[in-house]
XYZ file of C-alpha atoms in Angstrom:
666
model
C -50.093 -91.813 24.885
C -49.095 -89.831 21.956
C -51.616 -89.483 19.318
C -50.901 -90.975 15.924
C -50.570 -88.929 13.085
C -52.753 -90.210 10.119
C -50.656 -91.361 7.271
C -50.270 -89.330 3.757
C -52.250 -91.921 2.172
C -55.100 -92.208 4.764
C -55.033 -88.129 4.306
C -55.728 -88.616 0.298
C -58.465 -91.040 0.970
C -60.266 -88.885 3.268
C -59.584 -85.834 1.122
C -60.564 -87.164 -2.368
C -64.317 -86.702 -1.875
C -64.052 -83.065 -0.260
C -62.409 -81.603 -3.366
C -64.465 -79.210 -5.052
C -63.218 -79.239 -8.623
C -63.041 -75.657 -10.089
C -63.276 -74.925 -13.746
C -64.016 -76.962 -16.856
C -61.723 -79.620 -18.571
C -62.366 -78.051 -21.778
C -60.324 -75.048 -22.254
C -58.133 -73.765 -24.943
C -55.118 -74.846 -23.374
C -56.063 -78.141 -22.493
C -57.206 -78.954 -25.851
C -54.176 -77.312 -27.376
C -51.931 -79.654 -24.952
C -54.072 -82.569 -26.100
C -53.352 -81.952 -29.615
C -49.678 -81.849 -29.086
C -49.888 -85.056 -27.338
C -51.861 -86.486 -30.059
C -49.173 -85.359 -32.616
C -46.399 -86.717 -30.382
C -48.253 -89.982 -30.346
C -48.685 -90.138 -34.030
C -45.067 -89.221 -34.911
C -43.272 -90.565 -31.703
C -44.900 -94.084 -32.071
C -43.526 -95.275 -35.454
C -40.555 -92.983 -35.020
C -39.405 -95.106 -31.952
C -39.697 -98.572 -33.301
C -39.186 -98.126 -36.837
C -36.568 -95.468 -36.988
C -34.605 -95.451 -33.632
C -35.307 -99.200 -32.955
C -36.368 -98.480 -29.551
C -39.546 -99.668 -27.519
C -42.996 -100.085 -29.035
C -44.852 -97.401 -26.984
C -48.407 -97.509 -28.155
C -48.791 -101.134 -27.650
C -51.457 -101.526 -25.131
C -54.750 -99.837 -24.181
C -53.071 -97.619 -21.589
C -49.852 -96.953 -23.665
C -46.453 -95.600 -22.459
C -46.731 -92.494 -24.563
C -49.859 -91.426 -22.699
C -48.690 -92.562 -19.157
C -45.148 -91.199 -19.364
C -46.245 -87.525 -20.715
C -49.011 -87.308 -18.172
C -46.564 -87.952 -15.285
C -44.071 -85.570 -16.637
C -46.894 -83.039 -17.241
C -48.320 -83.524 -13.241
C -44.639 -82.634 -12.091
C -44.496 -79.664 -14.291
C -47.664 -78.613 -13.276
C -46.709 -79.009 -9.589
C -44.072 -76.808 -10.075
C -46.086 -74.196 -12.040
C -48.627 -74.188 -9.328
C -45.848 -72.911 -6.831
C -44.860 -70.072 -9.482
C -48.360 -68.919 -10.691
C -51.301 -71.216 -9.766
C -53.674 -69.374 -12.313
C -51.616 -70.488 -15.294
C -51.624 -74.309 -13.932
C -53.811 -76.908 -15.361
C -56.556 -78.454 -13.033
C -57.581 -82.060 -12.616
C -60.198 -82.031 -15.441
C -57.944 -80.620 -17.733
C -55.255 -82.738 -17.169
C -57.816 -85.734 -17.803
C -59.172 -83.842 -21.107
C -55.364 -84.172 -22.441
C -55.176 -87.788 -21.210
C -58.654 -88.771 -23.016
C -57.506 -87.000 -26.177
C -53.996 -89.145 -26.037
C -55.620 -92.236 -25.477
C -58.275 -92.075 -28.293
C -55.351 -91.336 -30.729
C -53.182 -93.939 -29.301
C -54.320 -96.947 -31.510
C -54.005 -94.539 -34.709
C -50.115 -94.841 -35.664
C -49.285 -98.668 -35.562
C -52.579 -100.497 -35.872
C -54.753 -98.434 -38.047
C -52.591 -96.159 -40.111
C -49.516 -98.388 -40.252
C -51.795 -101.347 -41.554
C -53.559 -99.331 -44.030
C -50.478 -97.760 -45.694
C -48.586 -101.402 -45.758
C -51.855 -103.297 -47.085
C -53.105 -100.846 -49.834
C -49.509 -100.026 -50.915
C -48.954 -103.883 -51.799
C -51.177 -105.023 -54.734
C -49.115 -103.424 -57.355
C -45.484 -103.511 -55.890
C -46.068 -107.142 -54.343
C -47.011 -108.685 -57.705
C -44.930 -111.251 -58.839
C -45.194 -114.123 -61.264
C -45.460 -116.775 -58.917
C -48.075 -114.985 -57.037
C -50.185 -114.145 -59.999
C -51.606 -111.300 -57.998
C -51.679 -109.269 -61.929
C -54.520 -111.839 -62.609
C -55.929 -112.552 -59.290
C -55.943 -109.535 -57.236
C -55.578 -106.229 -59.411
C -58.610 -106.562 -61.564
C -61.078 -106.805 -58.403
C -59.350 -103.877 -56.686
C -61.316 -100.747 -55.794
C -59.595 -98.096 -57.839
C -60.627 -95.457 -55.372
C -59.362 -97.092 -52.059
C -55.739 -97.918 -53.440
C -53.085 -95.413 -54.333
C -52.313 -95.239 -58.109
C -49.148 -96.949 -58.823
C -48.097 -94.887 -61.875
C -44.759 -93.336 -62.347
C -43.063 -95.614 -59.865
C -45.134 -94.286 -56.739
C -45.420 -97.312 -55.115
C -41.814 -98.467 -55.955
C -40.283 -95.449 -54.600
C -42.597 -95.898 -51.443
C -40.753 -99.252 -50.572
C -37.369 -98.305 -51.874
C -36.911 -94.645 -51.006
C -36.693 -91.818 -53.554
C -33.692 -92.298 -55.871
C -33.241 -88.420 -55.788
C -34.080 -86.111 -52.899
C -34.864 -83.714 -55.369
C -37.760 -85.543 -56.472
C -41.115 -84.597 -54.963
C -43.245 -87.118 -52.804
C -46.265 -87.995 -55.055
C -48.807 -86.631 -52.650
C -51.524 -86.985 -55.214
C -51.450 -90.419 -55.503
C -52.265 -91.107 -51.763
C -54.941 -88.094 -51.243
C -57.942 -89.578 -52.703
C -57.551 -92.923 -51.260
C -56.699 -91.883 -47.728
C -59.674 -89.389 -47.774
C -61.868 -92.600 -48.333
C -59.885 -94.413 -45.421
C -60.152 -91.464 -43.127
C -64.135 -91.451 -43.811
C -64.262 -95.023 -43.048
C -61.987 -94.736 -39.703
C -64.234 -92.025 -38.453
C -67.384 -93.841 -38.895
C -65.494 -96.669 -37.000
C -64.733 -94.569 -34.106
C -68.026 -92.903 -34.142
C -69.675 -96.289 -34.086
C -67.360 -97.418 -30.993
C -68.111 -94.190 -29.341
C -71.870 -94.338 -29.424
C -71.634 -98.173 -28.287
C -69.731 -97.377 -25.071
C -71.896 -94.358 -24.661
C -75.121 -96.696 -24.595
C -73.294 -99.377 -22.440
C -71.525 -96.846 -20.026
C -73.999 -96.667 -17.364
C -74.739 -100.377 -17.090
C -70.994 -101.375 -16.915
C -70.318 -98.492 -14.337
C -73.601 -98.484 -12.001
C -75.104 -101.983 -12.608
C -72.301 -104.304 -13.165
C -69.585 -102.129 -11.051
C -66.880 -102.964 -13.638
C -63.531 -101.769 -12.098
C -62.144 -100.001 -15.112
C -58.547 -100.472 -13.761
C -56.734 -99.265 -16.591
C -58.060 -95.370 -15.535
C -56.570 -95.666 -12.138
C -53.339 -94.373 -13.108
C -54.833 -91.229 -14.619
C -57.186 -90.535 -11.504
C -54.071 -91.233 -9.170
C -51.896 -88.425 -11.067
C -54.624 -85.969 -11.483
C -56.338 -86.188 -7.951
C -56.195 -82.669 -6.429
C -55.610 -82.084 -2.595
C -57.080 -78.935 -0.837
C -53.990 -78.668 1.502
C -51.014 -79.431 -1.032
C -50.069 -78.414 -4.884
C -48.710 -82.162 -4.871
C -51.069 -84.942 -5.980
C -51.671 -86.902 -2.569
C -50.406 -89.993 -3.878
C -46.985 -88.419 -5.165
C -46.178 -87.588 -1.225
C -46.546 -91.378 -0.143
C -43.319 -93.067 0.461
C -45.121 -96.489 -0.860
C -45.444 -94.988 -4.493
C -42.050 -93.896 -4.793
C -40.948 -97.410 -3.782
C -42.936 -99.077 -6.488
C -41.859 -96.379 -8.787
C -38.316 -96.986 -8.036
C -38.393 -100.905 -8.535
C -38.827 -101.013 -12.532
C -37.325 -97.831 -13.077
C -34.063 -98.874 -11.153
C -33.880 -102.089 -13.127
C -34.490 -100.490 -16.536
C -31.748 -97.495 -15.680
C -29.292 -100.138 -14.115
C -28.944 -101.639 -17.801
C -27.867 -97.976 -19.517
C -24.453 -98.539 -18.802
C -24.294 -101.453 -20.963
C -25.840 -99.722 -23.696
C -22.590 -97.887 -23.928
C -20.619 -100.976 -22.895
C -22.103 -104.192 -24.056
C -19.781 -106.309 -21.828
C -21.118 -104.984 -18.579
C -23.702 -106.822 -16.830
C -27.255 -106.567 -17.652
C -30.450 -107.112 -15.599
C -32.341 -109.865 -17.758
C -35.738 -109.380 -15.960
C -37.182 -108.032 -19.488
C -35.939 -111.165 -21.230
C -38.008 -114.054 -21.066
C -36.811 -117.146 -19.443
C -38.366 -120.393 -20.441
C -39.719 -122.849 -18.052
C -40.918 -126.318 -19.277
C -44.210 -126.671 -17.283
C -45.872 -129.347 -19.552
C -44.119 -131.363 -21.970
C -44.487 -131.109 -25.949
C -45.974 -127.672 -25.657
C -44.388 -124.175 -25.603
C -42.707 -123.348 -22.512
C -44.008 -120.888 -19.968
C -42.390 -117.394 -20.129
C -41.026 -116.343 -16.938
C -41.309 -112.756 -18.106
C -42.295 -109.775 -15.680
C -44.631 -107.031 -17.167
C -44.736 -104.255 -14.464
C -48.110 -102.649 -16.292
C -49.669 -106.009 -16.081
C -48.646 -106.738 -12.409
C -49.853 -103.252 -11.384
C -53.315 -103.184 -13.196
C -54.204 -106.883 -12.671
C -53.769 -105.738 -8.889
C -56.946 -104.034 -9.235
C -59.172 -106.742 -10.555
C -60.943 -109.370 -8.538
C -58.781 -112.277 -7.651
C -61.152 -114.670 -9.366
C -60.432 -113.032 -12.877
C -56.749 -112.992 -12.566
C -56.901 -116.409 -11.449
C -59.145 -117.547 -14.311
C -56.662 -116.037 -16.842
C -53.706 -118.216 -15.345
C -55.829 -121.115 -14.662
C -57.234 -121.504 -18.524
C -53.693 -120.680 -19.658
C -52.031 -123.703 -18.293
C -55.262 -125.642 -18.892
C -54.737 -124.732 -22.622
C -51.165 -125.722 -22.313
C -52.579 -129.234 -21.124
C -55.060 -129.425 -24.078
C -52.517 -128.390 -26.619
C -49.991 -131.002 -25.094
C -52.899 -133.675 -25.532
C -53.629 -132.685 -29.351
C -49.894 -132.806 -30.224
C -49.620 -136.249 -29.111
C -52.735 -137.445 -30.812
C -52.144 -135.385 -33.663
C -55.712 -135.653 -35.193
C -56.666 -132.443 -36.102
C -55.001 -130.705 -39.192
C -57.273 -127.747 -39.363
C -56.190 -124.695 -41.861
C -54.630 -121.828 -40.078
C -56.169 -118.664 -40.096
C -54.858 -115.195 -41.223
C -53.516 -112.729 -38.377
C -54.400 -115.446 -35.546
C -51.026 -116.501 -33.844
C -51.889 -119.749 -31.981
C -52.861 -123.466 -32.330
C -56.169 -123.135 -34.507
C -58.049 -125.551 -32.553
C -57.644 -123.929 -29.390
C -58.056 -120.637 -30.963
C -61.463 -121.327 -32.054
C -62.141 -122.646 -28.602
C -61.322 -119.390 -27.133
C -63.073 -117.521 -30.136
C -66.412 -119.333 -28.867
C -66.238 -118.663 -25.364
C -64.853 -114.822 -26.541
C -68.460 -114.648 -28.686
C -70.540 -116.299 -25.485
C -68.928 -113.792 -23.248
C -70.321 -110.791 -25.657
C -73.442 -112.277 -25.955
C -73.937 -112.953 -22.293
C -73.151 -109.222 -21.262
C -75.581 -107.936 -23.947
C -78.036 -110.467 -22.220
C -77.391 -109.155 -18.786
C -77.689 -105.527 -20.234
C -80.835 -106.056 -22.035
C -83.160 -103.969 -19.477
C -80.885 -101.300 -19.841
C -80.620 -101.560 -23.577
C -84.296 -101.697 -23.770
C -84.448 -98.200 -21.634
C -82.027 -96.577 -23.740
C -84.076 -97.698 -26.752
C -86.988 -95.817 -25.382
C -85.162 -93.000 -24.283
C -83.833 -92.799 -28.371
C -87.404 -92.626 -29.391
C -88.142 -89.678 -27.210
C -90.451 -91.520 -24.534
C -90.060 -89.799 -21.098
C -89.389 -91.598 -17.887
C -87.538 -94.626 -19.033
C -83.964 -93.157 -18.144
C -81.953 -89.771 -17.908
C -79.457 -89.498 -20.271
C -78.146 -85.756 -18.928
C -74.914 -87.244 -17.368
C -73.895 -88.919 -21.016
C -71.483 -87.142 -22.960
C -73.895 -87.202 -25.840
C -77.492 -88.042 -25.786
C -78.820 -91.595 -26.302
C -80.770 -90.293 -29.577
C -77.505 -89.076 -30.779
C -75.811 -92.429 -29.790
C -78.413 -94.735 -31.155
C -79.113 -93.092 -34.482
C -75.605 -91.877 -34.942
C -74.324 -95.556 -34.262
C -76.941 -97.192 -36.718
C -76.106 -94.403 -39.496
C -72.223 -95.234 -39.083
C -73.038 -99.074 -39.382
C -74.981 -98.319 -42.363
C -72.343 -96.108 -44.014
C -69.457 -98.847 -42.997
C -71.762 -101.512 -44.700
C -71.985 -99.054 -47.969
C -68.341 -98.609 -47.791
C -67.921 -102.347 -47.829
C -70.311 -103.058 -50.391
C -68.952 -100.141 -52.499
C -65.390 -101.813 -52.310
C -66.473 -104.882 -53.847
C -68.208 -107.195 -50.666
C -71.530 -108.818 -51.148
C -74.024 -107.362 -48.490
C -74.675 -110.620 -47.057
C -70.689 -111.011 -46.240
C -70.433 -107.328 -45.004
C -73.044 -107.876 -42.550
C -71.498 -110.964 -41.616
C -68.114 -109.578 -41.337
C -69.395 -106.402 -39.408
C -71.412 -108.744 -36.839
C -68.036 -110.446 -36.304
C -65.890 -107.093 -36.027
C -67.985 -105.641 -33.668
C -68.056 -108.803 -31.249
C -64.212 -108.365 -31.636
C -64.350 -104.595 -30.704
C -66.892 -105.018 -27.828
C -65.412 -108.168 -26.512
C -61.957 -106.458 -26.097
C -63.527 -103.661 -24.498
C -64.971 -105.809 -22.036
C -62.009 -107.436 -21.028
C -60.340 -104.547 -20.632
C -62.677 -102.632 -18.686
C -63.652 -105.782 -16.645
C -60.420 -108.054 -16.310
C -57.810 -105.191 -16.412
C -56.230 -106.589 -19.588
C -53.374 -104.131 -20.138
C -52.149 -106.042 -23.348
C -54.799 -108.042 -25.320
C -55.829 -109.416 -28.723
C -58.440 -111.339 -30.017
C -58.200 -115.032 -30.445
C -59.836 -115.025 -34.128
C -59.939 -112.716 -36.752
C -63.377 -111.668 -38.359
C -62.529 -112.693 -41.437
C -61.598 -116.247 -40.522
C -64.977 -116.312 -38.935
C -66.579 -114.976 -42.020
C -64.850 -117.548 -44.197
C -65.557 -120.695 -41.848
C -69.498 -119.859 -42.081
C -69.658 -119.193 -45.553
C -66.935 -121.183 -47.180
C -64.345 -119.482 -49.442
C -66.290 -120.384 -52.432
C -67.320 -116.649 -52.994
C -66.895 -114.233 -55.744
C -63.200 -112.808 -56.129
C -64.207 -109.148 -55.667
C -65.684 -110.181 -52.313
C -62.275 -111.788 -51.109
C -60.135 -108.955 -52.156
C -62.533 -106.558 -50.539
C -62.454 -108.528 -47.578
C -58.564 -108.862 -47.483
C -58.877 -104.945 -47.370
C -60.583 -105.088 -44.180
C -57.616 -106.448 -42.444
C -56.338 -102.756 -42.526
C -58.642 -101.950 -39.734
C -59.487 -105.227 -38.144
C -56.369 -107.653 -38.851
C -53.770 -107.555 -36.262
C -56.219 -106.193 -33.448
C -53.855 -105.106 -30.587
C -54.723 -101.387 -30.135
C -58.433 -100.383 -30.718
C -60.406 -97.477 -30.105
C -63.508 -98.547 -28.376
C -61.498 -99.583 -25.297
C -59.897 -96.188 -24.948
C -63.288 -94.508 -25.581
C -64.801 -96.667 -22.609
C -61.956 -95.498 -20.385
C -62.221 -92.209 -21.534
C -66.074 -92.144 -20.397
C -65.021 -93.237 -17.139
C -62.481 -90.402 -16.548
C -65.214 -88.222 -17.785
C -67.831 -89.276 -15.543
C -65.218 -89.161 -12.315
C -64.975 -85.398 -12.797
C -68.192 -84.156 -14.130
C -71.642 -85.580 -13.929
C -73.401 -83.325 -16.873
C -73.223 -83.817 -20.521
C -70.268 -82.715 -22.313
C -70.603 -82.543 -26.169
C -67.473 -80.171 -26.426
C -65.203 -83.046 -25.161
C -66.913 -85.629 -27.414
C -65.912 -83.059 -30.362
C -62.562 -83.027 -28.958
C -62.292 -86.837 -29.137
C -63.313 -86.471 -32.775
C -60.645 -83.690 -33.660
C -58.331 -86.002 -31.804
C -58.839 -88.528 -34.056
C -58.752 -86.439 -37.522
C -55.465 -84.987 -36.536
C -53.958 -88.374 -35.467
C -54.966 -89.862 -38.969
C -53.521 -86.809 -40.779
C -50.309 -86.410 -38.805
C -49.426 -89.946 -38.782
C -50.305 -90.427 -42.395
C -48.196 -87.592 -43.464
C -45.322 -88.406 -41.393
C -45.295 -91.993 -42.251
C -45.414 -91.470 -46.051
C -42.613 -88.874 -45.479
C -40.685 -91.374 -43.836
C -41.136 -94.106 -46.564
C -40.193 -92.088 -49.414
C -37.255 -90.724 -47.638
C -35.851 -93.983 -46.346
C -37.756 -96.473 -48.098
C -40.765 -98.531 -46.449
C -38.811 -101.910 -46.689
C -36.039 -100.470 -44.908
C -37.798 -99.271 -41.914
C -37.583 -102.155 -38.796
C -41.337 -103.340 -39.432
C -42.413 -106.647 -40.760
C -45.576 -104.615 -41.790
C -43.559 -103.273 -44.879
C -41.416 -106.335 -45.719
C -40.912 -106.149 -49.394
C -41.283 -109.863 -49.855
C -44.308 -110.276 -47.469
C -45.510 -107.962 -45.018
C -48.893 -107.219 -43.742
C -50.009 -106.613 -47.420
C -48.321 -109.834 -48.677
C -50.120 -111.643 -45.662
C -53.498 -110.433 -46.599
C -53.372 -110.879 -50.312
C -51.586 -114.089 -50.253
C -54.710 -115.417 -48.195
C -56.918 -114.224 -50.938
C -55.074 -116.194 -53.626
C -55.023 -119.479 -51.396
C -58.757 -119.127 -51.233
C -59.339 -118.835 -54.794
C -57.048 -121.497 -55.684
C -58.085 -123.716 -53.062
C -61.864 -122.995 -52.362
C -63.348 -124.543 -49.185
C -66.969 -125.195 -48.013
C -68.308 -124.381 -44.746
C -65.874 -125.395 -42.003
C -67.758 -127.614 -39.657
C -64.568 -128.717 -37.693
C -63.436 -125.145 -36.815
C -67.281 -124.265 -35.871
C -67.460 -127.491 -33.601
C -64.480 -126.108 -31.552
C -66.201 -122.515 -31.662
C -69.409 -123.904 -30.410
C -67.486 -126.320 -27.905
C -65.908 -123.248 -26.358
C -69.053 -121.301 -26.359
C -70.943 -124.239 -24.695
C -68.331 -124.431 -22.079
C -68.247 -120.754 -21.232
C -71.877 -120.839 -20.786
C -71.711 -123.876 -18.652
C -69.011 -122.078 -16.390
C -71.054 -118.881 -16.509
C -74.096 -120.690 -14.847
C -72.114 -122.394 -12.311
C -70.413 -118.850 -11.491
C -73.911 -117.146 -10.950
C -75.560 -119.861 -9.641
C -73.302 -121.420 -6.788
C -71.554 -119.005 -4.206
C -68.983 -121.880 -3.947
C -67.994 -121.767 -7.538
C -64.915 -119.514 -7.569
C -63.558 -120.203 -10.977
C -64.738 -117.154 -13.255
C -65.063 -118.251 -17.024
C -63.395 -114.900 -18.583
C -59.699 -116.572 -18.878
C -61.240 -119.222 -21.195
C -61.972 -116.169 -24.061
C -58.598 -115.129 -24.103
C -56.248 -118.078 -22.878
C -55.102 -119.190 -26.566
C -53.914 -115.608 -27.400
C -50.053 -114.931 -27.918
C -50.489 -112.005 -25.732
C -51.773 -114.397 -22.718
C -48.671 -116.436 -23.099
C -46.465 -113.466 -22.567
C -48.535 -111.959 -19.732
C -49.285 -115.216 -18.072
C -46.568 -115.289 -15.367
C -47.102 -111.463 -14.574
C -50.942 -112.306 -14.207
C -49.857 -115.223 -11.810
C -47.745 -112.799 -9.848
C -50.170 -110.311 -9.429
C -53.198 -112.839 -8.251
C -50.690 -114.413 -5.795
C -49.674 -110.958 -4.175
C -53.190 -109.776 -3.699
C -54.313 -113.125 -2.557
C -51.754 -113.179 -0.076
C -52.144 -109.450 0.760
C -55.634 -109.905 1.576
C -55.436 -113.057 3.588
C -52.889 -111.525 5.986
C -53.638 -107.666 5.934
C -57.346 -107.577 4.776
C -58.897 -104.660 2.344
C -56.827 -102.170 4.574
C -53.219 -103.524 3.673
C -54.708 -103.951 0.125
C -55.469 -100.291 -0.052
C -52.388 -99.192 1.655
C -50.406 -100.889 -0.939
C -52.402 -99.856 -3.990
C -50.157 -96.964 -4.711
C -47.017 -99.406 -4.696
C -48.337 -101.293 -7.454
C -49.388 -98.211 -9.352
C -46.362 -96.786 -8.916
C -44.674 -99.865 -10.485
C -46.683 -98.902 -13.691
C -45.800 -95.306 -13.814
C -42.327 -96.119 -13.139
C -42.072 -98.856 -15.880
C -43.619 -96.310 -18.390
C -41.184 -93.180 -17.366
C -38.152 -96.014 -17.665
C -38.920 -97.239 -20.998
C -39.633 -93.662 -22.171
C -36.462 -92.419 -20.599
C -34.726 -95.470 -22.554
C -36.105 -94.289 -25.726
C -34.545 -90.670 -24.968
C -30.987 -92.617 -24.594
C -31.366 -94.433 -27.683
C -32.549 -91.268 -29.789
C -29.570 -89.342 -28.786
C -26.925 -91.767 -28.804
C -27.896 -95.148 -30.720
C -30.350 -93.853 -33.479
C -31.200 -97.278 -35.691
C -29.923 -99.525 -33.329
C -31.876 -98.927 -30.180
C -32.563 -100.935 -27.027
C -36.371 -102.218 -26.852
C -37.670 -103.068 -23.810
C -40.922 -103.947 -25.174
C -41.039 -105.778 -28.624
C -40.423 -103.651 -31.726
């Protein structure tokens, strides 16, 4: 009998643990290319959606503007290995570039974009009917707001009337330095937090970190080939071809709109339950690929609680007894948003409780007591992480108080904000949530507890925090957690230089994005950009400061109705957690309850269901062996989608400037 030759993917599995990585990932060329990717993300992200009118490519926790350039770089690097291997990048260098891109990906839109849209608004947006001149402007921290003198803010929104006029950089320089200091402190606290929790998540809880699998797969080295092993498998290219072909099929219709299009990237409504929004039959290939990697109990939980919430919403709509006031930057039914928020907070509290022994050991190590826990494999020492994290929190609280917020409000708000960042990070690394936002804002939680009858300067200062914790869709902490996972895969020793490279990426991204966007706004006029952030009659700034005036005109006490839904969600989550850990036969994971009400889950729920169904059937009929053999198929779908959207942007850039064809919302 002829002996069967092992499959390429089987050889890949056998080889991956035999590779001895040569060289360090922290080299000059890796850092230089990483900074190039950072600048490309910082300028390309806003340019794609706000100027070209193409797809949003930084909107996730492993975005297209990281995945697509990585794939292209891997292909070019492989060709370079054939010509002169000494010039090529090794796997660790590629991972360094990915890490720098990941930590910068949330900066352009959801940090700098929000900062510019909010701080530019209180003077330009002041009208007689909103009374901002009396209610808002006297309480603004002048050092954090650009000077509106000489029509600086009017030209920002309307464009310079004469191109010969100079951009008033001086009006922005001082405030942006203050905001940069705050952003650096926030990012540093987030980095320190994930350093403290990394070992517990990876070694004790063994969370899967699904979003890192694409980078690990593409950067894997083989001792017998210059190609990453997975790129030599047929199943990967089949997965790659599915989304890329569907995207490319629609390219001719860009030029000739009468031609047939594949509507797979358009939502098809399906009315599953009456009196509620329809289920959106929409396939997100990255969600399908990443959710394939998570346990089926988790993917089923997200789908189950989404449908369960639809049933609750139908009942509430028919009864019509709850008339809770909406919260800013929360896009969902208010009662169910507060229920999910209670589950979200309970999830974070439970995860910290499970880590209590590890946290105690980290605290002892930070105090210099030997024998508790070794931190030589962390990116920075536990002493730096703990002391630096506390110092960063003190700076942030001081910044908030200096901006006008009372200390007790600042503390309460920061607790809620840290819960949001930590909870989203947990959901990304455990549940593989590629697109995710919070069910409730930190500002909404603060006002529900204290009531809105607080000093005007505190409310104005609280409104300014929407600039960095408002429309939470892409934050730093999950990127830092994935970065530590990638770092841990290739080295088990301390690498403070990579931590400095991460900090450099953050600073360069903030400066590059700020400069580029200010230039765009004065050149085109911010109100002419394709963004609701800078809408002249509202926008992000209008939403934030209108919220303040609403609280000042109609102050309310502690909102016990909202806190009741919050408590109910927390109780149900903890009860489900008890059942999940206590009884082996209880298969329903509670994690879905924490995100079921968010608008992003409404968009991706059908894709989550497909991922669960596919994995369930594969495991049932083919077992773990078939699951592993098909893993490149699903990750190929992710890469193919990334490359297809990136290629679509290139087509829009050259032929459809200003009238692009967004595949993802723009």
